PDB file of C-alpha atoms and ligand atoms in Angstrom:
ATOM      1  CA  MET B   1      -6.674 -17.870  10.216  1.00  0.00           C
ATOM      2  CA  LYS B   2      -8.394 -14.568   9.511  1.00  0.00           C
ATOM      3  CA  ASN B   3     -10.511 -14.325  12.627  1.00  0.00           C
ATOM      4  CA  ASP B   4      -8.361 -16.485  14.872  1.00  0.00           C
ATOM      5  CA  ARG B   5      -8.409 -14.435  18.071  1.00  0.00           C
ATOM      6  CA  SER B   6      -5.292 -16.134  19.410  1.00  0.00           C
ATOM      7  CA  ARG B   7      -3.410 -13.947  16.908  1.00  0.00           C
ATOM      8  CA  ILE B   8      -4.001 -10.890  19.100  1.00  0.00           C
ATOM      9  CA  SER B   9      -3.442 -12.591  22.426  1.00  0.00           C
ATOM     10  CA  VAL B  10      -0.499 -11.137  24.367  1.00  0.00           C
ATOM     11  CA  GLU B  11       1.808 -12.556  27.039  1.00  0.00           C
ATOM     12  CA  PHE B  12       2.333  -9.887  29.710  1.00  0.00           C
ATOM     13  CA  LEU B  13       4.564 -10.442  32.750  1.00  0.00           C
ATOM     14  CA  GLY B  14       3.804 -14.143  32.864  1.00  0.00           C
ATOM     15  CA  LYS B  15       0.037 -13.849  32.304  1.00  0.00           C
ATOM     16  CA  ARG B  16      -1.901 -14.315  29.102  1.00  0.00           C
ATOM     17  CA  ALA B  17      -4.224 -11.539  27.940  1.00  0.00           C
ATOM     18  CA  ALA B  18      -6.819 -12.688  25.400  1.00  0.00           C
ATOM     19  CA  THR B  19      -6.536  -9.339  23.613  1.00  0.00           C
ATOM     20  CA  PRO B  20      -4.023  -6.462  23.758  1.00  0.00           C
ATOM     21  CA  LEU B  21      -6.597  -4.078  25.217  1.00  0.00           C
ATOM     22  CA  VAL B  22      -6.502  -2.839  28.787  1.00  0.00           C
ATOM     23  CA  LEU B  23      -9.220  -1.085  30.728  1.00  0.00           C
ATOM     24  CA  PRO B  24      -7.302   1.727  32.463  1.00  0.00           C
ATOM     25  CA  ALA B  25      -7.901   2.658  36.095  1.00  0.00           C
ATOM     26  CA  GLY B  26     -10.988   4.693  36.825  1.00  0.00           C
ATOM     27  CA  ILE B  27     -13.368   3.410  34.172  1.00  0.00           C
ATOM     28  CA  MET B  28     -15.800   0.599  34.993  1.00  0.00           C
ATOM     29  CA  GLY B  29     -13.251  -1.187  37.177  1.00  0.00           C
ATOM     30  CA  MET B  30     -15.074  -0.409  40.416  1.00  0.00           C
ATOM     31  CA  THR B  31     -17.287  -3.532  40.594  1.00  0.00           C
ATOM     32  CA  TRP B  32     -16.938  -7.200  39.639  1.00  0.00           C
ATOM     33  CA  SER B  33     -19.892  -6.818  37.268  1.00  0.00           C
ATOM     34  CA  GLY B  34     -18.197  -3.894  35.485  1.00  0.00           C
ATOM     35  CA  MET B  35     -15.058  -6.013  35.140  1.00  0.00           C
ATOM     36  CA  LYS B  36     -17.075  -8.947  33.776  1.00  0.00           C
ATOM     37  CA  TYR B  37     -18.930  -6.739  31.289  1.00  0.00           C
ATOM     38  CA  THR B  38     -15.676  -5.239  30.053  1.00  0.00           C
ATOM     39  CA  TRP B  39     -14.009  -8.623  29.634  1.00  0.00           C
ATOM     40  CA  GLU B  40     -17.045 -10.152  27.907  1.00  0.00           C
ATOM     41  CA  ASN B  41     -16.834  -7.356  25.375  1.00  0.00           C
ATOM     42  CA  GLY B  42     -13.235  -7.894  24.308  1.00  0.00           C
ATOM     43  CA  CYS B  43     -10.954  -6.299  26.884  1.00  0.00           C
ATOM     44  CA  GLY B  44      -7.865  -8.405  27.705  1.00  0.00           C
ATOM     45  CA  ILE B  45      -6.745  -6.991  31.068  1.00  0.00           C
ATOM     46  CA  ILE B  46      -8.797  -5.007  33.552  1.00  0.00           C
ATOM     47  CA  THR B  47      -7.519  -2.338  35.921  1.00  0.00           C
ATOM     48  CA  SER B  48      -9.436  -1.580  39.094  1.00  0.00           C
ATOM     49  CA  LYS B  49     -10.303   1.950  40.126  1.00  0.00           C
ATOM     50  CA  SER B  50      -7.358   3.387  42.080  1.00  0.00           C
ATOM     51  CA  LEU B  51      -7.901   2.185  45.650  1.00  0.00           C
ATOM     52  CA  THR B  52      -6.874   4.141  48.741  1.00  0.00           C
ATOM     53  CA  MET B  53      -6.502   3.222  52.423  1.00  0.00           C
ATOM     54  CA  GLU B  54      -9.925   4.657  53.240  1.00  0.00           C
ATOM     55  CA  PRO B  55     -12.988   5.157  51.038  1.00  0.00           C
ATOM     56  CA  ARG B  56     -13.051   8.528  49.251  1.00  0.00           C
ATOM     57  CA  LYS B  57     -16.051  10.424  47.976  1.00  0.00           C
ATOM     58  CA  GLY B  58     -14.023  12.378  45.428  1.00  0.00           C
ATOM     59  CA  HIS B  59     -15.004  15.839  44.257  1.00  0.00           C
ATOM     60  CA  ALA B  60     -18.575  17.072  44.030  1.00  0.00           C
ATOM     61  CA  GLY B  61     -20.092  17.208  40.534  1.00  0.00           C
ATOM     62  CA  PRO B  62     -19.735  18.160  37.811  1.00  0.00           C
ATOM     63  CA  VAL B  63     -16.643  15.980  37.556  1.00  0.00           C
ATOM     64  CA  ILE B  64     -16.706  15.258  33.815  1.00  0.00           C
ATOM     65  CA  ALA B  65     -16.881  17.756  30.962  1.00  0.00           C
ATOM     66  CA  GLU B  66     -16.671  17.071  27.259  1.00  0.00           C
ATOM     67  CA  PHE B  67     -15.168  19.364  24.666  1.00  0.00           C
ATOM     68  CA  GLU B  68     -14.407  19.033  20.965  1.00  0.00           C
ATOM     69  CA  GLY B  69     -11.030  17.306  21.450  1.00  0.00           C
ATOM     70  CA  GLY B  70     -11.889  14.987  24.317  1.00  0.00           C
ATOM     71  CA  MET B  71     -12.882  15.353  27.928  1.00  0.00           C
ATOM     72  CA  LEU B  72     -11.769  16.587  31.318  1.00  0.00           C
ATOM     73  CA  ASN B  73     -12.284  14.756  34.592  1.00  0.00           C
ATOM     74  CA  CYS B  74     -11.774  15.795  38.173  1.00  0.00           C
ATOM     75  CA  MET B  75     -13.079  12.649  39.847  1.00  0.00           C
ATOM     76  CA  GLY B  76     -10.780  13.129  42.824  1.00  0.00           C
ATOM     77  CA  LEU B  77     -10.079   9.427  43.347  1.00  0.00           C
ATOM     78  CA  CYS B  78     -13.564   8.459  44.479  1.00  0.00           C
ATOM     79  CA  ASN B  79     -13.345   4.787  45.459  1.00  0.00           C
ATOM     80  CA  PRO B  80     -14.714   2.394  48.070  1.00  0.00           C
ATOM     81  CA  GLY B  81     -11.338   1.935  49.791  1.00  0.00           C
ATOM     82  CA  ILE B  82      -8.913  -0.944  49.555  1.00  0.00           C
ATOM     83  CA  GLU B  83     -10.958  -3.554  51.456  1.00  0.00           C
ATOM     84  CA  GLU B  84     -14.141  -3.182  49.453  1.00  0.00           C
ATOM     85  CA  GLY B  85     -12.271  -2.639  46.183  1.00  0.00           C
ATOM     86  CA  LEU B  86     -10.317  -5.866  46.625  1.00  0.00           C
ATOM     87  CA  ALA B  87     -13.504  -7.739  47.507  1.00  0.00           C
ATOM     88  CA  GLU B  88     -14.803  -6.804  44.025  1.00  0.00           C
ATOM     89  CA  VAL B  89     -11.547  -7.936  42.390  1.00  0.00           C
ATOM     90  CA  ASN B  90     -11.679 -11.227  44.312  1.00  0.00           C
ATOM     91  CA  GLU B  91     -15.277 -11.850  43.343  1.00  0.00           C
ATOM     92  CA  PHE B  92     -14.436 -11.356  39.678  1.00  0.00           C
ATOM     93  CA  ARG B  93     -11.210 -13.383  39.719  1.00  0.00           C
ATOM     94  CA  LYS B  94     -12.911 -16.252  41.580  1.00  0.00           C
ATOM     95  CA  PHE B  95     -14.891 -17.008  38.418  1.00  0.00           C
ATOM     96  CA  TYR B  96     -12.859 -15.581  35.526  1.00  0.00           C
ATOM     97  CA  GLU B  97      -9.337 -16.365  34.378  1.00  0.00           C
ATOM     98  CA  VAL B  98      -8.760 -12.759  33.289  1.00  0.00           C
ATOM     99  CA  PRO B  99      -5.761 -10.797  34.553  1.00  0.00           C
ATOM    100  CA  VAL B 100      -6.592  -7.869  36.831  1.00  0.00           C
ATOM    101  CA  ILE B 101      -4.327  -4.956  37.653  1.00  0.00           C
ATOM    102  CA  VAL B 102      -5.072  -3.536  41.094  1.00  0.00           C
ATOM    103  CA  SER B 103      -4.406   0.200  41.011  1.00  0.00           C
ATOM    104  CA  ILE B 104      -3.450   1.777  44.331  1.00  0.00           C
ATOM    105  CA  PHE B 105      -2.980   5.398  45.313  1.00  0.00           C
ATOM    106  CA  ALA B 106      -1.243   6.784  48.400  1.00  0.00           C
ATOM    107  CA  THR B 107       0.930   9.727  49.322  1.00  0.00           C
ATOM    108  CA  THR B 108       3.384   8.057  51.689  1.00  0.00           C
ATOM    109  CA  ILE B 109       5.637   5.019  51.350  1.00  0.00           C
ATOM    110  CA  ASP B 110       4.071   3.467  54.455  1.00  0.00           C
ATOM    111  CA  ASP B 111       0.601   3.631  52.950  1.00  0.00           C
ATOM    112  CA  PHE B 112       1.824   2.236  49.646  1.00  0.00           C
ATOM    113  CA  LEU B 113       3.358  -0.668  51.549  1.00  0.00           C
ATOM    114  CA  THR B 114       0.196  -1.340  53.541  1.00  0.00           C
ATOM    115  CA  LEU B 115      -1.891  -1.259  50.366  1.00  0.00           C
ATOM    116  CA  THR B 116       0.548  -3.580  48.597  1.00  0.00           C
ATOM    117  CA  GLN B 117       0.397  -6.069  51.465  1.00  0.00           C
ATOM    118  CA  LYS B 118      -3.375  -6.113  51.166  1.00  0.00           C
ATOM    119  CA  VAL B 119      -3.116  -6.617  47.389  1.00  0.00           C
ATOM    120  CA  ASN B 120      -0.742  -9.552  48.095  1.00  0.00           C
ATOM    121  CA  GLU B 121      -3.566 -11.268  49.934  1.00  0.00           C
ATOM    122  CA  SER B 122      -6.018 -10.727  47.076  1.00  0.00           C
ATOM    123  CA  ARG B 123      -6.566 -12.458  43.736  1.00  0.00           C
ATOM    124  CA  GLY B 124      -5.128  -9.441  41.857  1.00  0.00           C
ATOM    125  CA  ASP B 125      -2.486 -10.302  39.260  1.00  0.00           C
ATOM    126  CA  PHE B 126      -0.512  -7.051  39.162  1.00  0.00           C
ATOM    127  CA  VAL B 127      -0.281  -3.963  41.321  1.00  0.00           C
ATOM    128  CA  GLU B 128      -0.209  -0.556  39.634  1.00  0.00           C
ATOM    129  CA  LEU B 129       1.127   2.414  41.562  1.00  0.00           C
ATOM    130  CA  ASN B 130      -0.879   5.481  40.628  1.00  0.00           C
ATOM    131  CA  LEU B 131       1.825   8.101  41.090  1.00  0.00           C
ATOM    132  CA  SER B 132       0.215  10.528  38.708  1.00  0.00           C
ATOM    133  CA  CYS B 133      -3.350  11.626  39.541  1.00  0.00           C
ATOM    134  CA  PRO B 134      -3.582  15.335  38.615  1.00  0.00           C
ATOM    135  CA  ASN B 135      -6.826  15.963  40.520  1.00  0.00           C
ATOM    136  CA  VAL B 136      -5.762  15.914  44.149  1.00  0.00           C
ATOM    137  CA  SER B 137      -2.925  18.428  44.218  1.00  0.00           C
ATOM    138  CA  ASP B 138      -5.027  20.717  46.448  1.00  0.00           C
ATOM    139  CA  GLU B 139      -4.900  17.944  49.064  1.00  0.00           C
ATOM    140  CA  TYR B 140      -1.530  16.371  48.455  1.00  0.00           C
ATOM    141  CA  GLY B 141       0.605  18.728  46.372  1.00  0.00           C
ATOM    142  CA  LEU B 142       2.383  17.750  43.182  1.00  0.00           C
ATOM    143  CA  PRO B 143       1.879  14.177  41.909  1.00  0.00           C
ATOM    144  CA  LEU B 144       4.680  11.871  43.086  1.00  0.00           C
ATOM    145  CA  ALA B 145       5.480  11.134  39.441  1.00  0.00           C
ATOM    146  CA  ALA B 146       6.905  14.654  39.143  1.00  0.00           C
ATOM    147  CA  SER B 147      10.023  13.525  41.016  1.00  0.00           C
ATOM    148  CA  LYS B 148      12.268  10.722  39.809  1.00  0.00           C
ATOM    149  CA  ILE B 149      13.639  10.413  43.342  1.00  0.00           C
ATOM    150  CA  LYS B 150      10.185   9.857  44.853  1.00  0.00           C
ATOM    151  CA  VAL B 151       9.213   7.480  42.056  1.00  0.00           C
ATOM    152  CA  ALA B 152      12.368   5.434  42.678  1.00  0.00           C
ATOM    153  CA  GLU B 153      11.858   5.413  46.469  1.00  0.00           C
ATOM    154  CA  ILE B 154       8.266   4.213  46.238  1.00  0.00           C
ATOM    155  CA  VAL B 155       8.869   1.639  43.520  1.00  0.00           C
ATOM    156  CA  SER B 156      11.840   0.095  45.302  1.00  0.00           C
ATOM    157  CA  ALA B 157      10.013  -0.006  48.648  1.00  0.00           C
ATOM    158  CA  VAL B 158       6.948  -1.628  47.073  1.00  0.00           C
ATOM    159  CA  LYS B 159       9.108  -4.125  45.194  1.00  0.00           C
ATOM    160  CA  MET B 160      10.530  -5.324  48.519  1.00  0.00           C
ATOM    161  CA  VAL B 161       7.091  -6.443  49.701  1.00  0.00           C
ATOM    162  CA  SER B 162       5.042  -7.122  46.575  1.00  0.00           C
ATOM    163  CA  LYS B 163       4.434 -10.754  45.662  1.00  0.00           C
ATOM    164  CA  ILE B 164       3.156  -9.795  42.213  1.00  0.00           C
ATOM    165  CA  PRO B 165       4.581  -7.637  39.384  1.00  0.00           C
ATOM    166  CA  VAL B 166       4.612  -3.885  39.962  1.00  0.00           C
ATOM    167  CA  ILE B 167       3.543  -1.360  37.325  1.00  0.00           C
ATOM    168  CA  ALA B 168       4.335   2.359  37.713  1.00  0.00           C
ATOM    169  CA  LYS B 169       1.693   4.664  36.217  1.00  0.00           C
ATOM    170  CA  LEU B 170       3.411   7.892  35.321  1.00  0.00           C
ATOM    171  CA  SER B 171       2.382  11.394  34.380  1.00  0.00           C
ATOM    172  CA  PRO B 172       2.939  13.281  31.138  1.00  0.00           C
ATOM    173  CA  ASN B 173       2.790  16.562  33.077  1.00  0.00           C
ATOM    174  CA  VAL B 174       6.456  16.589  34.045  1.00  0.00           C
ATOM    175  CA  SER B 175       9.771  17.564  32.600  1.00  0.00           C
ATOM    176  CA  GLY B 176      12.217  14.747  31.943  1.00  0.00           C
ATOM    177  CA  LEU B 177       9.668  11.955  31.635  1.00  0.00           C
ATOM    178  CA  THR B 178      12.178   9.503  30.187  1.00  0.00           C
ATOM    179  CA  GLU B 179      14.477   9.971  33.181  1.00  0.00           C
ATOM    180  CA  ILE B 180      11.536   9.257  35.452  1.00  0.00           C
ATOM    181  CA  CYS B 181      10.793   6.121  33.429  1.00  0.00           C
ATOM    182  CA  THR B 182      14.380   4.919  33.700  1.00  0.00           C
ATOM    183  CA  ALA B 183      14.368   5.687  37.446  1.00  0.00           C
ATOM    184  CA  ALA B 184      11.250   3.521  37.842  1.00  0.00           C
ATOM    185  CA  GLU B 185      12.877   0.721  35.872  1.00  0.00           C
ATOM    186  CA  ALA B 186      16.130   0.937  37.843  1.00  0.00           C
ATOM    187  CA  ALA B 187      14.115   0.794  41.082  1.00  0.00           C
ATOM    188  CA  GLY B 188      12.638  -2.516  39.956  1.00  0.00           C
ATOM    189  CA  ALA B 189       9.348  -1.655  38.243  1.00  0.00           C
ATOM    190  CA  ASP B 190       8.212  -4.613  36.144  1.00  0.00           C
ATOM    191  CA  ALA B 191       6.287  -2.425  33.689  1.00  0.00           C
ATOM    192  CA  LEU B 192       5.211   1.156  33.052  1.00  0.00           C
ATOM    193  CA  CYS B 193       1.796   2.547  32.280  1.00  0.00           C
ATOM    194  CA  LEU B 194       1.937   5.713  30.182  1.00  0.00           C
ATOM    195  CA  ILE B 195       0.186   8.126  30.324  1.00  0.00           C
ATOM    196  CA  ASN B 196      -2.171   9.410  32.968  1.00  0.00           C
ATOM    197  CA  THR B 197      -4.298  12.378  31.943  1.00  0.00           C
ATOM    198  CA  LEU B 198      -2.748  15.512  30.505  1.00  0.00           C
ATOM    199  CA  GLY B 199      -2.798  19.021  31.894  1.00  0.00           C
ATOM    200  CA  PRO B 200      -4.779  19.560  33.985  1.00  0.00           C
ATOM    201  CA  GLY B 201      -7.012  21.701  31.799  1.00  0.00           C
ATOM    202  CA  MET B 202      -9.985  23.965  32.326  1.00  0.00           C
ATOM    203  CA  LEU B 203     -13.271  24.819  30.621  1.00  0.00           C
ATOM    204  CA  ILE B 204     -15.461  27.842  31.315  1.00  0.00           C
ATOM    205  CA  ASP B 205     -19.224  28.130  30.924  1.00  0.00           C
ATOM    206  CA  ILE B 206     -19.598  31.706  29.669  1.00  0.00           C
ATOM    207  CA  ASP B 207     -23.340  31.801  30.374  1.00  0.00           C
ATOM    208  CA  LEU B 208     -23.006  30.657  33.965  1.00  0.00           C
ATOM    209  CA  GLN B 209     -19.708  32.553  34.150  1.00  0.00           C
ATOM    210  CA  ARG B 210     -17.970  29.826  36.087  1.00  0.00           C
ATOM    211  CA  SER B 211     -15.679  26.896  35.459  1.00  0.00           C
ATOM    212  CA  VAL B 212     -17.503  23.858  34.084  1.00  0.00           C
ATOM    213  CA  LEU B 213     -15.848  21.454  36.530  1.00  0.00           C
ATOM    214  CA  SER B 214     -16.541  21.767  40.239  1.00  0.00           C
ATOM    215  CA  ASN B 215     -12.846  21.542  41.020  1.00  0.00           C
ATOM    216  CA  ARG B 216     -12.130  24.122  38.270  1.00  0.00           C
ATOM    217  CA  THR B 217      -9.497  21.967  36.577  1.00  0.00           C
ATOM    218  CA  GLY B 218      -9.302  18.331  35.498  1.00  0.00           C
ATOM    219  CA  GLY B 219      -7.120  15.824  33.688  1.00  0.00           C
ATOM    220  CA  MET B 220      -7.556  15.817  29.926  1.00  0.00           C
ATOM    221  CA  SER B 221      -8.120  12.615  27.945  1.00  0.00           C
ATOM    222  CA  GLY B 222      -9.540  11.531  24.606  1.00  0.00           C
ATOM    223  CA  PRO B 223      -8.315  11.978  21.021  1.00  0.00           C
ATOM    224  CA  CYS B 224      -6.482  15.258  21.726  1.00  0.00           C
ATOM    225  CA  VAL B 225      -3.955  13.542  24.002  1.00  0.00           C
ATOM    226  CA  LYS B 226      -2.992  10.750  21.604  1.00  0.00           C
ATOM    227  CA  PRO B 227       0.073  12.507  20.120  1.00  0.00           C
ATOM    228  CA  VAL B 228       1.439  13.201  23.607  1.00  0.00           C
ATOM    229  CA  ALA B 229       0.802   9.615  24.691  1.00  0.00           C
ATOM    230  CA  LEU B 230       2.508   8.241  21.577  1.00  0.00           C
ATOM    231  CA  ARG B 231       5.516  10.469  22.113  1.00  0.00           C
ATOM    232  CA  ALA B 232       5.771   9.466  25.783  1.00  0.00           C
ATOM    233  CA  VAL B 233       5.488   5.748  24.995  1.00  0.00           C
ATOM    234  CA  PHE B 234       7.986   5.973  22.154  1.00  0.00           C
ATOM    235  CA  GLU B 235      10.556   7.869  24.249  1.00  0.00           C
ATOM    236  CA  ALA B 236      10.159   5.419  27.118  1.00  0.00           C
ATOM    237  CA  TYR B 237      10.323   2.430  24.765  1.00  0.00           C
ATOM    238  CA  SER B 238      13.570   3.829  23.380  1.00  0.00           C
ATOM    239  CA  ARG B 239      15.106   3.907  26.858  1.00  0.00           C
ATOM    240  CA  VAL B 240      13.676   1.084  28.988  1.00  0.00           C
ATOM    241  CA  LYS B 241      13.544  -2.686  28.592  1.00  0.00           C
ATOM    242  CA  ILE B 242      10.420  -3.326  30.659  1.00  0.00           C
ATOM    243  CA  PRO B 243       7.040  -3.548  28.903  1.00  0.00           C
ATOM    244  CA  ILE B 244       4.787  -0.522  28.571  1.00  0.00           C
ATOM    245  CA  ILE B 245       1.012  -0.231  28.703  1.00  0.00           C
ATOM    246  CA  GLY B 246       0.331   2.614  26.256  1.00  0.00           C
ATOM    247  CA  THR B 247      -2.815   4.532  27.014  1.00  0.00           C
ATOM    248  CA  GLY B 248      -4.100   7.918  25.932  1.00  0.00           C
ATOM    249  CA  GLY B 249      -6.487   8.884  23.164  1.00  0.00           C
ATOM    250  CA  VAL B 250      -6.899   5.461  21.571  1.00  0.00           C
ATOM    251  CA  SER B 251     -10.330   5.379  19.910  1.00  0.00           C
ATOM    252  CA  ASN B 252      -9.981   2.942  17.022  1.00  0.00           C
ATOM    253  CA  GLY B 253      -7.850   0.161  15.609  1.00  0.00           C
ATOM    254  CA  ARG B 254      -5.473   2.469  13.770  1.00  0.00           C
ATOM    255  CA  ASP B 255      -4.786   4.357  17.008  1.00  0.00           C
ATOM    256  CA  ALA B 256      -4.110   1.041  18.735  1.00  0.00           C
ATOM    257  CA  VAL B 257      -1.653  -0.002  16.017  1.00  0.00           C
ATOM    258  CA  GLU B 258       0.085   3.384  16.354  1.00  0.00           C
ATOM    259  CA  MET B 259       0.465   2.702  20.074  1.00  0.00           C
ATOM    260  CA  LEU B 260       1.951  -0.739  19.388  1.00  0.00           C
ATOM    261  CA  MET B 261       4.341   0.753  16.829  1.00  0.00           C
ATOM    262  CA  ALA B 262       5.407   3.361  19.392  1.00  0.00           C
ATOM    263  CA  GLY B 263       6.521   0.443  21.566  1.00  0.00           C
ATOM    264  CA  ALA B 264       3.562  -0.436  23.779  1.00  0.00           C
ATOM    265  CA  SER B 265       2.985  -4.113  24.623  1.00  0.00           C
ATOM    266  CA  LEU B 266      -0.637  -3.478  25.597  1.00  0.00           C
ATOM    267  CA  VAL B 267      -3.021  -0.667  24.711  1.00  0.00           C
ATOM    268  CA  GLY B 268      -5.343   1.140  27.118  1.00  0.00           C
ATOM    269  CA  VAL B 269      -8.811   2.157  25.967  1.00  0.00           C
ATOM    270  CA  GLY B 270     -10.611   4.473  28.365  1.00  0.00           C
ATOM    271  CA  SER B 271     -12.268   7.711  27.318  1.00  0.00           C
ATOM    272  CA  ALA B 272     -13.284   6.201  23.977  1.00  0.00           C
ATOM    273  CA  LEU B 273     -15.849   4.157  25.904  1.00  0.00           C
ATOM    274  CA  TYR B 274     -17.856   7.321  26.572  1.00  0.00           C
ATOM    275  CA  GLU B 275     -18.252   8.009  22.871  1.00  0.00           C
ATOM    276  CA  GLY B 276     -18.109   4.506  21.417  1.00  0.00           C
ATOM    277  CA  GLY B 277     -19.774   2.446  24.142  1.00  0.00           C
ATOM    278  CA  ILE B 278     -18.697  -1.004  25.250  1.00  0.00           C
ATOM    279  CA  GLY B 279     -18.590  -2.262  21.626  1.00  0.00           C
ATOM    280  CA  ILE B 280     -15.426  -0.208  21.109  1.00  0.00           C
ATOM    281  CA  PHE B 281     -13.198  -3.017  22.463  1.00  0.00           C
ATOM    282  CA  GLU B 282     -14.411  -5.577  19.945  1.00  0.00           C
ATOM    283  CA  GLN B 283     -14.305  -3.010  17.155  1.00  0.00           C
ATOM    284  CA  ILE B 284     -10.665  -2.238  17.942  1.00  0.00           C
ATOM    285  CA  ASN B 285      -9.781  -5.955  18.147  1.00  0.00           C
ATOM    286  CA  GLN B 286     -11.348  -6.516  14.726  1.00  0.00           C
ATOM    287  CA  ASP B 287      -9.621  -3.439  13.287  1.00  0.00           C
ATOM    288  CA  ILE B 288      -6.255  -4.721  14.524  1.00  0.00           C
ATOM    289  CA  LEU B 289      -6.911  -8.113  12.899  1.00  0.00           C
ATOM    290  CA  THR B 290      -7.909  -6.399   9.657  1.00  0.00           C
ATOM    291  CA  TYR B 291      -4.711  -4.351   9.725  1.00  0.00           C
ATOM    292  CA  MET B 292      -2.673  -7.523  10.357  1.00  0.00           C
ATOM    293  CA  ASP B 293      -4.332  -9.240   7.398  1.00  0.00           C
ATOM    294  CA  GLN B 294      -3.724  -6.228   5.195  1.00  0.00           C
ATOM    295  CA  TYR B 295       0.029  -6.326   5.907  1.00  0.00           C
ATOM    296  CA  GLY B 296       0.388 -10.105   6.287  1.00  0.00           C
ATOM    297  CA  TYR B 297       1.194 -10.203  10.008  1.00  0.00           C
ATOM    298  CA  GLY B 298       0.398 -13.574  11.568  1.00  0.00           C
ATOM    299  CA  THR B 299       0.438 -12.509  15.210  1.00  0.00           C
ATOM    300  CA  ILE B 300       0.250  -9.182  16.953  1.00  0.00           C
ATOM    301  CA  THR B 301       3.920  -9.256  17.880  1.00  0.00           C
ATOM    302  CA  ASP B 302       4.749  -9.268  14.155  1.00  0.00           C
ATOM    303  CA  ILE B 303       3.529  -5.657  13.935  1.00  0.00           C
ATOM    304  CA  PRO B 304       6.827  -3.773  13.729  1.00  0.00           C
ATOM    305  CA  ARG B 305       7.949  -1.266  16.350  1.00  0.00           C
ATOM    306  CA  LEU B 306       9.488   2.014  15.210  1.00  0.00           C
ATOM    307  CA  GLU B 307      13.240   2.131  15.303  1.00  0.00           C
ATOM    308  CA  LYS B 308      14.342   3.377  18.723  1.00  0.00           C
ATOM    309  CA  MET B 309      15.681   6.906  19.083  1.00  0.00           C
TER     310      MET B 309
HETATM  311  C1  LIG I   1      -9.332  10.724  39.521  1.00  0.00           C
HETATM  312  O1  LIG I   1      -9.952   9.900  40.222  1.00  0.00           O
HETATM  313  O2  LIG I   1      -9.261  11.914  39.839  1.00  0.00           O
HETATM  314  C2  LIG I   1      -8.684  10.287  38.249  1.00  0.00           C
HETATM  315  C3  LIG I   1      -7.669   9.262  38.498  1.00  0.00           C
HETATM  316  C4  LIG I   1      -6.331   9.615  37.949  1.00  0.00           C
HETATM  317  O3  LIG I   1      -6.215  10.497  37.073  1.00  0.00           O
HETATM  318  O4  LIG I   1      -5.346   9.013  38.367  1.00  0.00           O
END
């Protein structure tokens, strides 16, 4: 019983995840070998890098900067484009029965629809709409997730064409996040992913007398964002019925259990990989099992959720 891994397996939108852990978009989900490596090391669901209509180089370096509370990134949606990105997903899914979320990014409904149609033809299991990247506002203006009207328009349009479940990835950098969550749900989203990076923030190198990141600012992740992520997940959980992937600042098993208690069905682990390495997934799985043993919970769904607001 103690180490029976089926105890932490999770049913998510009709697919079975071997563990509750999700690799969020942007981290190791660019190639089939990265996906394989992540899964082999205890991740239950893998998200691809956010894919765009055309390949994107992203911002020039430095694009990652660490600080005491976490890290900033200004990747700028570097990706090989939808065709090549889906080829990697297909290669992985051809051999492995592991659910993959295909993350897509666009700035118009038409492009979201074209991307979704391409995802329909792939082996991807879910499509995630990245409505919340904070690093491309110089090109595209405010993230779409800042407007509940735009979120609803895009989600409902995508739902009309998507053959697979649709996940809306939303931003914490907005006012009225719960209204945006309910708008996504009302428009037909099958699940939410909360949160994308916080901020953006900025770091300055006082010796070089310039910003550390090339793009000056970047989305903040790591332990410092966990309280914001928990609050966002809990507020959304209190208001929506669809499942939530809770991601933001999870670095150990206790953090993961907090995220589950806040109402998440699955838990994203991203920035912690930089500090903890690939072994972090298995460590968190084991920590969750230990916690379940400590409190006598047979399966992961026995871990209680907080009472809704
Ligand atoms: C990026 O590529 O800039 C990060 C992706 C995101 O925050 O959505």
